PDB file of C-alpha atoms and ligand atoms in Angstrom:
ATOM      1  CA  MET A 107       5.252  -6.057  12.645  1.00 95.00           C
ATOM      2  CA  PHE A 108       1.808  -7.517  12.066  1.00 97.00           C
ATOM      3  CA  SER A 109       0.622 -10.931  13.114  1.00 97.00           C
ATOM      4  CA  LEU A 110      -2.694 -12.393  12.067  1.00 97.00           C
ATOM      5  CA  ARG A 111      -4.112 -15.561  13.494  1.00 97.00           C
ATOM      6  CA  GLN A 112      -7.241 -17.166  12.063  1.00 97.00           C
ATOM      7  CA  ILE A 113      -8.559 -13.814  10.846  1.00 97.00           C
ATOM      8  CA  SER A 114     -11.964 -13.953   9.195  1.00 97.00           C
ATOM      9  CA  LYS A 115     -14.200 -11.250   7.772  1.00 97.00           C
ATOM     10  CA  THR A 116     -17.589 -11.934   6.234  1.00 96.00           C
ATOM     11  CA  TYR A 117     -19.788  -9.627   4.167  1.00 95.00           C
ATOM     12  CA  GLN A 118     -23.438 -10.610   3.785  1.00 93.00           C
ATOM     13  CA  GLY A 119     -22.663 -14.247   4.398  1.00 90.00           C
ATOM     14  CA  HIS A 120     -19.711 -14.307   1.961  1.00 93.00           C
ATOM     15  CA  PRO A 121     -16.268 -14.713   3.501  1.00 94.00           C
ATOM     16  CA  ALA A 122     -13.965 -11.925   2.267  1.00 96.00           C
ATOM     17  CA  LEU A 123     -11.204 -13.365   4.443  1.00 97.00           C
ATOM     18  CA  ASP A 124     -11.293 -16.953   5.589  1.00 96.00           C
ATOM     19  CA  ALA A 125      -9.155 -17.914   8.614  1.00 95.00           C
ATOM     20  CA  ILE A 126      -5.999 -16.060   7.527  1.00 96.00           C
ATOM     21  CA  ASP A 127      -2.705 -16.767   9.316  1.00 97.00           C
ATOM     22  CA  LEU A 128       0.041 -14.345   8.357  1.00 97.00           C
ATOM     23  CA  ALA A 129       3.113 -12.763   9.895  1.00 97.00           C
ATOM     24  CA  ILE A 130       4.400  -9.585   8.260  1.00 96.00           C
ATOM     25  CA  ALA A 131       8.052  -9.011   9.021  1.00 93.00           C
ATOM     26  CA  PRO A 132       9.373  -5.534   9.854  1.00 95.00           C
ATOM     27  CA  GLY A 133      11.605  -3.683   7.419  1.00 95.00           C
ATOM     28  CA  GLN A 134      10.461  -5.658   4.384  1.00 95.00           C
ATOM     29  CA  THR A 135       8.133  -5.087   1.478  1.00 96.00           C
ATOM     30  CA  THR A 136       5.288  -7.576   1.424  1.00 97.00           C
ATOM     31  CA  VAL A 137       2.999  -7.596  -1.604  1.00 97.00           C
ATOM     32  CA  LEU A 138      -0.555  -8.938  -1.514  1.00 97.00           C
ATOM     33  CA  ILE A 139      -1.655 -10.200  -4.900  1.00 97.00           C
ATOM     34  CA  GLY A 140      -4.521 -12.229  -6.318  1.00 95.00           C
ATOM     35  CA  PRO A 141      -7.539 -11.913  -8.570  1.00 93.00           C
ATOM     36  CA  SER A 142     -10.082  -9.169  -8.040  1.00 92.00           C
ATOM     37  CA  GLY A 143     -12.281  -9.811  -5.013  1.00 94.00           C
ATOM     38  CA  CYS A 144      -9.856 -12.215  -3.304  1.00 96.00           C
ATOM     39  CA  GLY A 145      -9.680 -10.041  -0.177  1.00 96.00           C
ATOM     40  CA  LYS A 146      -6.488  -7.982  -0.652  1.00 96.00           C
ATOM     41  CA  SER A 147      -8.000  -4.595   0.193  1.00 96.00           C
ATOM     42  CA  THR A 148     -10.006  -6.062   3.040  1.00 97.00           C
ATOM     43  CA  LEU A 149      -6.787  -7.425   4.523  1.00 97.00           C
ATOM     44  CA  LEU A 150      -5.054  -4.043   4.187  1.00 97.00           C
ATOM     45  CA  ARG A 151      -8.015  -2.218   5.754  1.00 96.00           C
ATOM     46  CA  LEU A 152      -7.878  -4.631   8.681  1.00 96.00           C
ATOM     47  CA  LEU A 153      -4.174  -3.907   9.180  1.00 96.00           C
ATOM     48  CA  ILE A 154      -4.835  -0.200   9.526  1.00 94.00           C
ATOM     49  CA  GLY A 155      -7.927  -0.721  11.655  1.00 94.00           C
ATOM     50  CA  LEU A 156     -10.465   0.747   9.223  1.00 93.00           C
ATOM     51  CA  ILE A 157     -12.471  -2.445   9.694  1.00 94.00           C
ATOM     52  CA  ALA A 158     -12.402  -5.046  12.442  1.00 94.00           C
ATOM     53  CA  PRO A 159     -12.254  -8.810  11.915  1.00 95.00           C
ATOM     54  CA  ASP A 160     -15.263 -10.983  12.777  1.00 95.00           C
ATOM     55  CA  ALA A 161     -12.948 -13.583  14.264  1.00 95.00           C
ATOM     56  CA  GLY A 162      -9.268 -14.102  14.956  1.00 96.00           C
ATOM     57  CA  GLU A 163      -6.427 -12.113  16.464  1.00 94.00           C
ATOM     58  CA  LEU A 164      -4.589  -9.259  14.817  1.00 95.00           C
ATOM     59  CA  CYS A 165      -1.585  -7.608  16.450  1.00 96.00           C
ATOM     60  CA  PHE A 166       0.435  -4.588  15.352  1.00 96.00           C
ATOM     61  CA  ASP A 167       3.878  -4.558  16.940  1.00 95.00           C
ATOM     62  CA  GLY A 168       2.673  -7.076  19.517  1.00 94.00           C
ATOM     63  CA  GLN A 169      -0.457  -5.132  20.496  1.00 94.00           C
ATOM     64  CA  PRO A 170      -4.054  -5.655  19.357  1.00 93.00           C
ATOM     65  CA  LEU A 171      -5.756  -2.759  17.573  1.00 91.00           C
ATOM     66  CA  LEU A 172      -8.251  -1.499  20.142  1.00 87.00           C
ATOM     67  CA  ALA A 173     -10.670   1.417  19.951  1.00 87.00           C
ATOM     68  CA  THR A 174      -8.759   3.080  22.791  1.00 91.00           C
ATOM     69  CA  THR A 175      -5.321   2.736  21.166  1.00 91.00           C
ATOM     70  CA  LEU A 176      -6.216   2.898  17.491  1.00 92.00           C
ATOM     71  CA  ARG A 177      -5.598   6.623  17.022  1.00 92.00           C
ATOM     72  CA  ASP A 178      -2.012   6.382  18.288  1.00 93.00           C
ATOM     73  CA  GLN A 179      -1.433   3.137  16.386  1.00 94.00           C
ATOM     74  CA  ARG A 180      -2.682   4.729  13.151  1.00 93.00           C
ATOM     75  CA  LEU A 181      -0.200   7.570  13.511  1.00 93.00           C
ATOM     76  CA  ARG A 182       2.485   4.903  13.158  1.00 95.00           C
ATOM     77  CA  MET A 183       1.092   3.807   9.771  1.00 96.00           C
ATOM     78  CA  GLY A 184       0.928   5.661   6.463  1.00 95.00           C
ATOM     79  CA  TYR A 185      -1.802   4.711   3.998  1.00 95.00           C
ATOM     80  CA  VAL A 186      -2.059   5.343   0.250  1.00 94.00           C
ATOM     81  CA  ILE A 187      -5.067   4.345  -1.848  1.00 90.00           C
ATOM     82  CA  GLN A 188      -5.517   3.974  -5.596  1.00 85.00           C
ATOM     83  CA  GLN A 189      -6.863   7.431  -6.432  1.00 82.00           C
ATOM     84  CA  GLY A 190      -4.733   9.117  -3.794  1.00 77.00           C
ATOM     85  CA  GLY A 191      -7.657  10.068  -1.583  1.00 89.00           C
ATOM     86  CA  LEU A 192      -6.422  13.659  -1.385  1.00 96.00           C
ATOM     87  CA  PHE A 193      -8.696  16.434  -0.143  1.00 96.00           C
ATOM     88  CA  PRO A 194      -9.722  18.254  -3.347  1.00 96.00           C
ATOM     89  CA  HIS A 195     -10.168  21.616  -1.601  1.00 97.00           C
ATOM     90  CA  LEU A 196      -6.625  21.605  -0.198  1.00 97.00           C
ATOM     91  CA  THR A 197      -3.388  22.288  -2.067  1.00 98.00           C
ATOM     92  CA  ALA A 198      -0.788  19.534  -2.314  1.00 98.00           C
ATOM     93  CA  ARG A 199       1.165  21.218   0.486  1.00 98.00           C
ATOM     94  CA  ALA A 200      -1.892  21.491   2.750  1.00 98.00           C
ATOM     95  CA  ASN A 201      -2.776  17.846   2.108  1.00 97.00           C
ATOM     96  CA  VAL A 202       0.701  16.668   3.065  1.00 97.00           C
ATOM     97  CA  ILE A 203       1.132  18.757   6.216  1.00 97.00           C
ATOM     98  CA  LEU A 204      -2.418  18.504   7.573  1.00 96.00           C
ATOM     99  CA  MET A 205      -1.776  15.942  10.303  1.00 95.00           C
ATOM    100  CA  ALA A 206       1.580  17.416  11.348  1.00 97.00           C
ATOM    101  CA  GLY A 207      -0.148  20.784  11.798  1.00 96.00           C
ATOM    102  CA  GLN A 208      -2.860  19.190  13.903  1.00 95.00           C
ATOM    103  CA  LEU A 209      -0.229  17.515  16.044  1.00 95.00           C
ATOM    104  CA  GLY A 210       1.355  20.890  16.736  1.00 96.00           C
ATOM    105  CA  TRP A 211       4.605  20.536  14.806  1.00 97.00           C
ATOM    106  CA  SER A 212       6.546  23.788  14.443  1.00 97.00           C
ATOM    107  CA  ASP A 213       6.544  25.546  11.055  1.00 97.00           C
ATOM    108  CA  ARG A 214      10.258  24.859  10.743  1.00 97.00           C
ATOM    109  CA  ARG A 215       9.892  21.146  11.406  1.00 98.00           C
ATOM    110  CA  ILE A 216       7.005  20.942   8.937  1.00 98.00           C
ATOM    111  CA  SER A 217       8.848  22.747   6.142  1.00 97.00           C
ATOM    112  CA  ASP A 218      12.029  20.685   6.671  1.00 97.00           C
ATOM    113  CA  ARG A 219      10.096  17.429   6.559  1.00 97.00           C
ATOM    114  CA  LEU A 220       8.110  18.526   3.504  1.00 97.00           C
ATOM    115  CA  GLU A 221      11.296  19.426   1.637  1.00 97.00           C
ATOM    116  CA  THR A 222      12.876  16.057   2.493  1.00 96.00           C
ATOM    117  CA  LEU A 223       9.808  14.243   1.157  1.00 96.00           C
ATOM    118  CA  ARG A 224       9.520  16.412  -1.927  1.00 96.00           C
ATOM    119  CA  ARG A 225      13.059  15.476  -2.904  1.00 95.00           C
ATOM    120  CA  LEU A 226      12.546  11.840  -1.999  1.00 93.00           C
ATOM    121  CA  THR A 227       9.425  11.559  -4.171  1.00 94.00           C
ATOM    122  CA  HIS A 228      10.795  13.759  -7.006  1.00 93.00           C
ATOM    123  CA  PHE A 229       7.886  16.167  -6.731  1.00 95.00           C
ATOM    124  CA  PRO A 230       8.309  19.649  -8.296  1.00 96.00           C
ATOM    125  CA  ALA A 231       8.449  22.526  -5.794  1.00 96.00           C
ATOM    126  CA  ASP A 232       5.877  24.615  -7.700  1.00 95.00           C
ATOM    127  CA  GLY A 233       3.420  21.685  -7.589  1.00 97.00           C
ATOM    128  CA  LEU A 234       3.021  22.106  -3.846  1.00 98.00           C
ATOM    129  CA  GLU A 235       0.779  25.143  -4.280  1.00 98.00           C
ATOM    130  CA  ARG A 236      -1.537  23.377  -6.732  1.00 98.00           C
ATOM    131  CA  TYR A 237      -4.796  21.596  -5.997  1.00 98.00           C
ATOM    132  CA  PRO A 238      -5.190  17.886  -6.810  1.00 97.00           C
ATOM    133  CA  SER A 239      -7.319  18.713  -9.889  1.00 96.00           C
ATOM    134  CA  GLU A 240      -4.388  20.774 -11.231  1.00 97.00           C
ATOM    135  CA  LEU A 241      -1.930  17.867 -10.941  1.00 96.00           C
ATOM    136  CA  SER A 242      -1.512  14.715 -13.043  1.00 93.00           C
ATOM    137  CA  GLY A 243      -2.498  11.296 -11.694  1.00 92.00           C
ATOM    138  CA  GLY A 244       1.147  10.395 -11.120  1.00 93.00           C
ATOM    139  CA  GLN A 245       1.835  13.671  -9.307  1.00 94.00           C
ATOM    140  CA  ASN A 246      -1.212  13.164  -7.104  1.00 95.00           C
ATOM    141  CA  GLN A 247       0.136   9.757  -6.110  1.00 93.00           C
ATOM    142  CA  ARG A 248       3.460  11.379  -5.193  1.00 95.00           C
ATOM    143  CA  VAL A 249       1.518  13.804  -2.996  1.00 97.00           C
ATOM    144  CA  ALA A 250      -0.399  10.911  -1.438  1.00 96.00           C
ATOM    145  CA  LEU A 251       2.921   9.176  -0.757  1.00 95.00           C
ATOM    146  CA  MET A 252       4.370  12.322   0.850  1.00 96.00           C
ATOM    147  CA  ARG A 253       1.260  12.641   2.987  1.00 97.00           C
ATOM    148  CA  ALA A 254       1.522   9.023   4.094  1.00 96.00           C
ATOM    149  CA  LEU A 255       5.191   9.519   5.013  1.00 96.00           C
ATOM    150  CA  MET A 256       4.878  12.950   6.657  1.00 97.00           C
ATOM    151  CA  LEU A 257       4.816  11.686  10.260  1.00 96.00           C
ATOM    152  CA  ASP A 258       7.633   9.233   9.486  1.00 95.00           C
ATOM    153  CA  PRO A 259       5.484   6.158  10.201  1.00 95.00           C
ATOM    154  CA  GLU A 260       7.037   2.750  10.827  1.00 95.00           C
ATOM    155  CA  VAL A 261       4.658   1.145   8.371  1.00 97.00           C
ATOM    156  CA  LEU A 262       3.507   2.112   4.905  1.00 97.00           C
ATOM    157  CA  LEU A 263       0.343   0.494   3.531  1.00 97.00           C
ATOM    158  CA  LEU A 264      -0.449   0.989  -0.163  1.00 96.00           C
ATOM    159  CA  ASP A 265      -3.630  -0.211  -1.851  1.00 95.00           C
ATOM    160  CA  GLU A 266      -3.096  -0.418  -5.632  1.00 94.00           C
ATOM    161  CA  PRO A 267      -1.213   2.906  -5.508  1.00 92.00           C
ATOM    162  CA  LEU A 268      -0.369   2.747  -9.219  1.00 91.00           C
ATOM    163  CA  GLY A 269      -3.559   1.057 -10.409  1.00 87.00           C
ATOM    164  CA  ALA A 270      -5.103   4.116 -12.043  1.00 82.00           C
ATOM    165  CA  LEU A 271      -1.989   5.282 -13.898  1.00 87.00           C
ATOM    166  CA  ASP A 272      -1.113   4.796 -17.536  1.00 88.00           C
ATOM    167  CA  PRO A 273       1.764   2.375 -18.275  1.00 86.00           C
ATOM    168  CA  MET A 274       4.586   4.913 -18.753  1.00 87.00           C
ATOM    169  CA  ILE A 275       3.787   6.860 -15.587  1.00 90.00           C
ATOM    170  CA  ARG A 276       3.244   3.606 -13.775  1.00 91.00           C
ATOM    171  CA  PHE A 277       6.672   2.356 -14.805  1.00 91.00           C
ATOM    172  CA  GLU A 278       8.311   5.586 -13.642  1.00 91.00           C
ATOM    173  CA  LEU A 279       6.539   5.479 -10.290  1.00 92.00           C
ATOM    174  CA  GLN A 280       7.412   1.807  -9.810  1.00 94.00           C
ATOM    175  CA  GLN A 281      11.093   2.726 -10.070  1.00 94.00           C
ATOM    176  CA  ASP A 282      10.668   5.646  -7.693  1.00 93.00           C
ATOM    177  CA  LEU A 283       8.609   3.652  -5.192  1.00 94.00           C
ATOM    178  CA  LYS A 284      11.238   0.925  -5.113  1.00 95.00           C
ATOM    179  CA  ALA A 285      13.959   3.511  -4.474  1.00 93.00           C
ATOM    180  CA  VAL A 286      11.861   5.082  -1.697  1.00 93.00           C
ATOM    181  CA  PHE A 287      11.275   1.697  -0.061  1.00 93.00           C
ATOM    182  CA  GLU A 288      14.985   0.880  -0.236  1.00 93.00           C
ATOM    183  CA  THR A 289      16.017   4.278   1.122  1.00 92.00           C
ATOM    184  CA  LEU A 290      13.598   4.231   4.039  1.00 92.00           C
ATOM    185  CA  GLY A 291      13.760   0.546   4.998  1.00 91.00           C
ATOM    186  CA  LYS A 292      10.245   0.669   6.431  1.00 94.00           C
ATOM    187  CA  THR A 293       7.739  -2.114   6.738  1.00 96.00           C
ATOM    188  CA  VAL A 294       5.709  -1.866   3.528  1.00 97.00           C
ATOM    189  CA  VAL A 295       2.553  -3.765   2.623  1.00 97.00           C
ATOM    190  CA  LEU A 296       1.389  -3.152  -0.933  1.00 97.00           C
ATOM    191  CA  VAL A 297      -1.638  -4.467  -2.804  1.00 97.00           C
ATOM    192  CA  THR A 298      -1.465  -5.015  -6.539  1.00 94.00           C
ATOM    193  CA  HIS A 299      -3.043  -7.333  -9.101  1.00 88.00           C
ATOM    194  CA  ASP A 300       0.025  -7.148 -11.343  1.00 91.00           C
ATOM    195  CA  LEU A 301       2.521  -9.953 -10.838  1.00 92.00           C
ATOM    196  CA  ALA A 302       5.401  -8.135 -12.559  1.00 90.00           C
ATOM    197  CA  GLU A 303       4.862  -5.196 -10.203  1.00 93.00           C
ATOM    198  CA  ALA A 304       4.684  -7.551  -7.228  1.00 94.00           C
ATOM    199  CA  ALA A 305       7.937  -9.240  -8.196  1.00 92.00           C
ATOM    200  CA  PHE A 306       9.652  -5.913  -8.856  1.00 93.00           C
ATOM    201  CA  LEU A 307       8.609  -4.226  -5.615  1.00 95.00           C
ATOM    202  CA  GLY A 308       8.113  -7.071  -3.166  1.00 94.00           C
ATOM    203  CA  GLU A 309      10.554  -9.130  -1.143  1.00 93.00           C
ATOM    204  CA  ILE A 310       7.704 -11.391  -0.067  1.00 95.00           C
ATOM    205  CA  ILE A 311       4.700 -12.102  -2.266  1.00 96.00           C
ATOM    206  CA  VAL A 312       1.460 -13.312  -0.691  1.00 97.00           C
ATOM    207  CA  LEU A 313      -0.770 -14.900  -3.319  1.00 97.00           C
ATOM    208  CA  MET A 314      -4.429 -14.941  -2.323  1.00 97.00           C
ATOM    209  CA  ARG A 315      -7.580 -16.464  -3.721  1.00 96.00           C
ATOM    210  CA  ALA A 316     -11.138 -16.350  -2.381  1.00 95.00           C
ATOM    211  CA  GLY A 317     -10.184 -15.029   1.037  1.00 96.00           C
ATOM    212  CA  ARG A 318      -7.335 -17.447   1.604  1.00 97.00           C
ATOM    213  CA  ILE A 319      -3.568 -17.369   1.255  1.00 97.00           C
ATOM    214  CA  LEU A 320      -2.452 -19.948  -1.279  1.00 96.00           C
ATOM    215  CA  GLN A 321       1.277 -19.307  -1.174  1.00 97.00           C
ATOM    216  CA  LEU A 322       3.802 -16.957   0.386  1.00 96.00           C
ATOM    217  CA  GLY A 323       7.308 -16.499  -0.942  1.00 95.00           C
ATOM    218  CA  THR A 324       9.221 -15.120  -3.890  1.00 94.00           C
ATOM    219  CA  LEU A 325       8.011 -15.352  -7.475  1.00 92.00           C
ATOM    220  CA  ALA A 326      10.907 -17.722  -8.211  1.00 91.00           C
ATOM    221  CA  GLU A 327       9.708 -20.037  -5.430  1.00 94.00           C
ATOM    222  CA  MET A 328       6.156 -19.930  -6.750  1.00 93.00           C
ATOM    223  CA  ILE A 329       7.311 -20.797 -10.241  1.00 92.00           C
ATOM    224  CA  ALA A 330       9.625 -23.585  -9.014  1.00 92.00           C
ATOM    225  CA  ALA A 331       7.194 -25.112  -6.518  1.00 94.00           C
ATOM    226  CA  PRO A 332       3.596 -23.892  -6.838  1.00 94.00           C
ATOM    227  CA  ALA A 333       1.686 -24.772  -3.671  1.00 94.00           C
ATOM    228  CA  ASP A 334      -1.599 -25.096  -5.513  1.00 93.00           C
ATOM    229  CA  PRO A 335      -2.659 -25.555  -9.163  1.00 94.00           C
ATOM    230  CA  PHE A 336      -4.144 -22.050  -9.050  1.00 95.00           C
ATOM    231  CA  VAL A 337      -0.701 -20.549  -8.344  1.00 94.00           C
ATOM    232  CA  GLU A 338       0.554 -21.960 -11.625  1.00 93.00           C
ATOM    233  CA  GLN A 339      -2.584 -20.825 -13.452  1.00 94.00           C
ATOM    234  CA  PHE A 340      -2.326 -17.324 -12.024  1.00 93.00           C
ATOM    235  CA  ILE A 341       1.321 -16.977 -13.066  1.00 92.00           C
ATOM    236  CA  ARG A 342       0.598 -18.343 -16.536  1.00 90.00           C
ATOM    237  CA  ALA A 343      -2.423 -16.036 -16.993  1.00 89.00           C
ATOM    238  CA  GLN A 344      -0.357 -13.005 -16.004  1.00 84.00           C
ATOM    239  CA  ARG A 345       2.428 -13.947 -18.372  1.00 75.00           C
ATOM    240  CA  SER A 346       0.096 -14.341 -21.321  1.00 68.00           C
ATOM    241  CA  HIS A 347      -1.581 -11.071 -20.340  1.00 65.00           C
ATOM    242  CA  HIS A 348       1.767  -9.281 -20.566  1.00 61.00           C
ATOM    243  CA  ILE A 349       2.597 -10.942 -23.852  1.00 56.00           C
ATOM    244  CA  ALA A 350      -0.829 -10.012 -25.197  1.00 61.00           C
ATOM    245  CA  GLU A 351      -0.193  -6.431 -24.082  1.00 62.00           C
ATOM    246  CA  ALA A 352       3.222  -6.462 -25.737  1.00 56.00           C
ATOM    247  CA  LEU A 353       1.689  -7.581 -29.038  1.00 57.00           C
ATOM    248  CA  THR A 354      -0.953  -4.874 -29.184  1.00 59.00           C
TER     249      THR A 354
HETATM  250  P1  ADP B 167      -9.696  -7.282  -3.638  1.00 66.63           P
HETATM  251  O1  ADP B 167      -9.061  -6.099  -2.960  1.00 66.63           O
HETATM  252  O2  ADP B 167      -8.829  -8.485  -3.629  1.00 66.63           O
HETATM  253  O3  ADP B 167     -10.206  -6.979  -5.012  1.00 66.63           O
HETATM  254  P2  ADP B 167     -11.706  -6.928  -1.589  1.00 66.63           P
HETATM  255  O4  ADP B 167     -10.953  -7.104  -0.334  1.00 66.63           O
HETATM  256  O5  ADP B 167     -12.040  -5.543  -2.003  1.00 66.63           O
HETATM  257  O6  ADP B 167     -10.978  -7.701  -2.768  1.00 66.63           O
HETATM  258  O7  ADP B 167     -13.077  -7.722  -1.471  1.00 66.63           O
HETATM  259  C1  ADP B 167     -13.173  -9.079  -1.062  1.00 66.63           C
HETATM  260  C2  ADP B 167     -14.609  -9.514  -1.105  1.00 66.63           C
HETATM  261  O8  ADP B 167     -15.367  -8.826  -0.110  1.00 66.63           O
HETATM  262  C3  ADP B 167     -15.296  -9.217  -2.430  1.00 66.63           C
HETATM  263  O9  ADP B 167     -16.194 -10.264  -2.704  1.00 66.63           O
HETATM  264  C4  ADP B 167     -16.042  -7.934  -2.150  1.00 66.63           C
HETATM  265  O10 ADP B 167     -17.201  -7.842  -2.961  1.00 66.63           O
HETATM  266  C5  ADP B 167     -16.413  -8.091  -0.678  1.00 66.63           C
HETATM  267  N1  ADP B 167     -16.483  -6.793   0.022  1.00 66.63           N
HETATM  268  C6  ADP B 167     -15.418  -6.003   0.295  1.00 66.63           C
HETATM  269  N2  ADP B 167     -15.813  -4.902   0.970  1.00 66.63           N
HETATM  270  C7  ADP B 167     -17.162  -5.011   1.118  1.00 66.63           C
HETATM  271  C8  ADP B 167     -18.163  -4.184   1.733  1.00 66.63           C
HETATM  272  N3  ADP B 167     -17.854  -3.052   2.363  1.00 66.63           N
HETATM  273  N4  ADP B 167     -19.438  -4.631   1.693  1.00 66.63           N
HETATM  274  C9  ADP B 167     -19.764  -5.804   1.092  1.00 66.63           C
HETATM  275  N5  ADP B 167     -18.867  -6.610   0.504  1.00 66.63           N
HETATM  276  C10 ADP B 167     -17.588  -6.238   0.507  1.00 66.63           C
END
């Protein structure tokens, strides 16, 4: 669905992405993981065309992202960010249906689609008339997910969608997200810094460090055959982090 060849992006002389080669298969969930600052969000923003690479080739469904085609290409991708990115002055309903309204969908088509998504994301019907400030963090992320899915995009890109949620809500949403991914069978690319979340949600894990991909595969493969000493370190650090959390 996406192919990246020798993609680089530099900020103020520091490479955020350093000659990345990556193919993202359709219909699968790919998780980008790695320590803070390793380039995960930059990679996701490149995929959706919010930023352009300094070098390399990036194709979406075989086509480069060009200024002239980007609008149509973006309509084929849904995007969710950590804090939801909802418009605060719009109700949940208005946030979700905004683009469909602009594209001239009929009221009937909009309300049918909204109801399908509301059920899919387990969002309460009376929540649709509330503003983001009147909803919990978890509910806002369900709204953001509905908004991203409204136009039935082929691709869903999620940047730490559960990062700001407390552990119980996060756990609940992890289960629901996984069910949504399985139901829809879309191409999903998700950023997280949590290895347990990556292993739970992702079919393919891409472990990054300092703008490079160190290893791509399943967690079991990374544990059995780490491609780099850092892979082992990262897995060990995450495990002890979880154990430390469990003991507190
Ligand atoms: P991650 O998502 O893995 O935490 P990012 O992709 O956000 O990492 O950032 C990668 C690197 O690029 C970091 O060093 C970050 O400081 C830098 N960076 C990202 N966006 C910008 C920006 N708009 N301006 C300057 N530096 C940036």
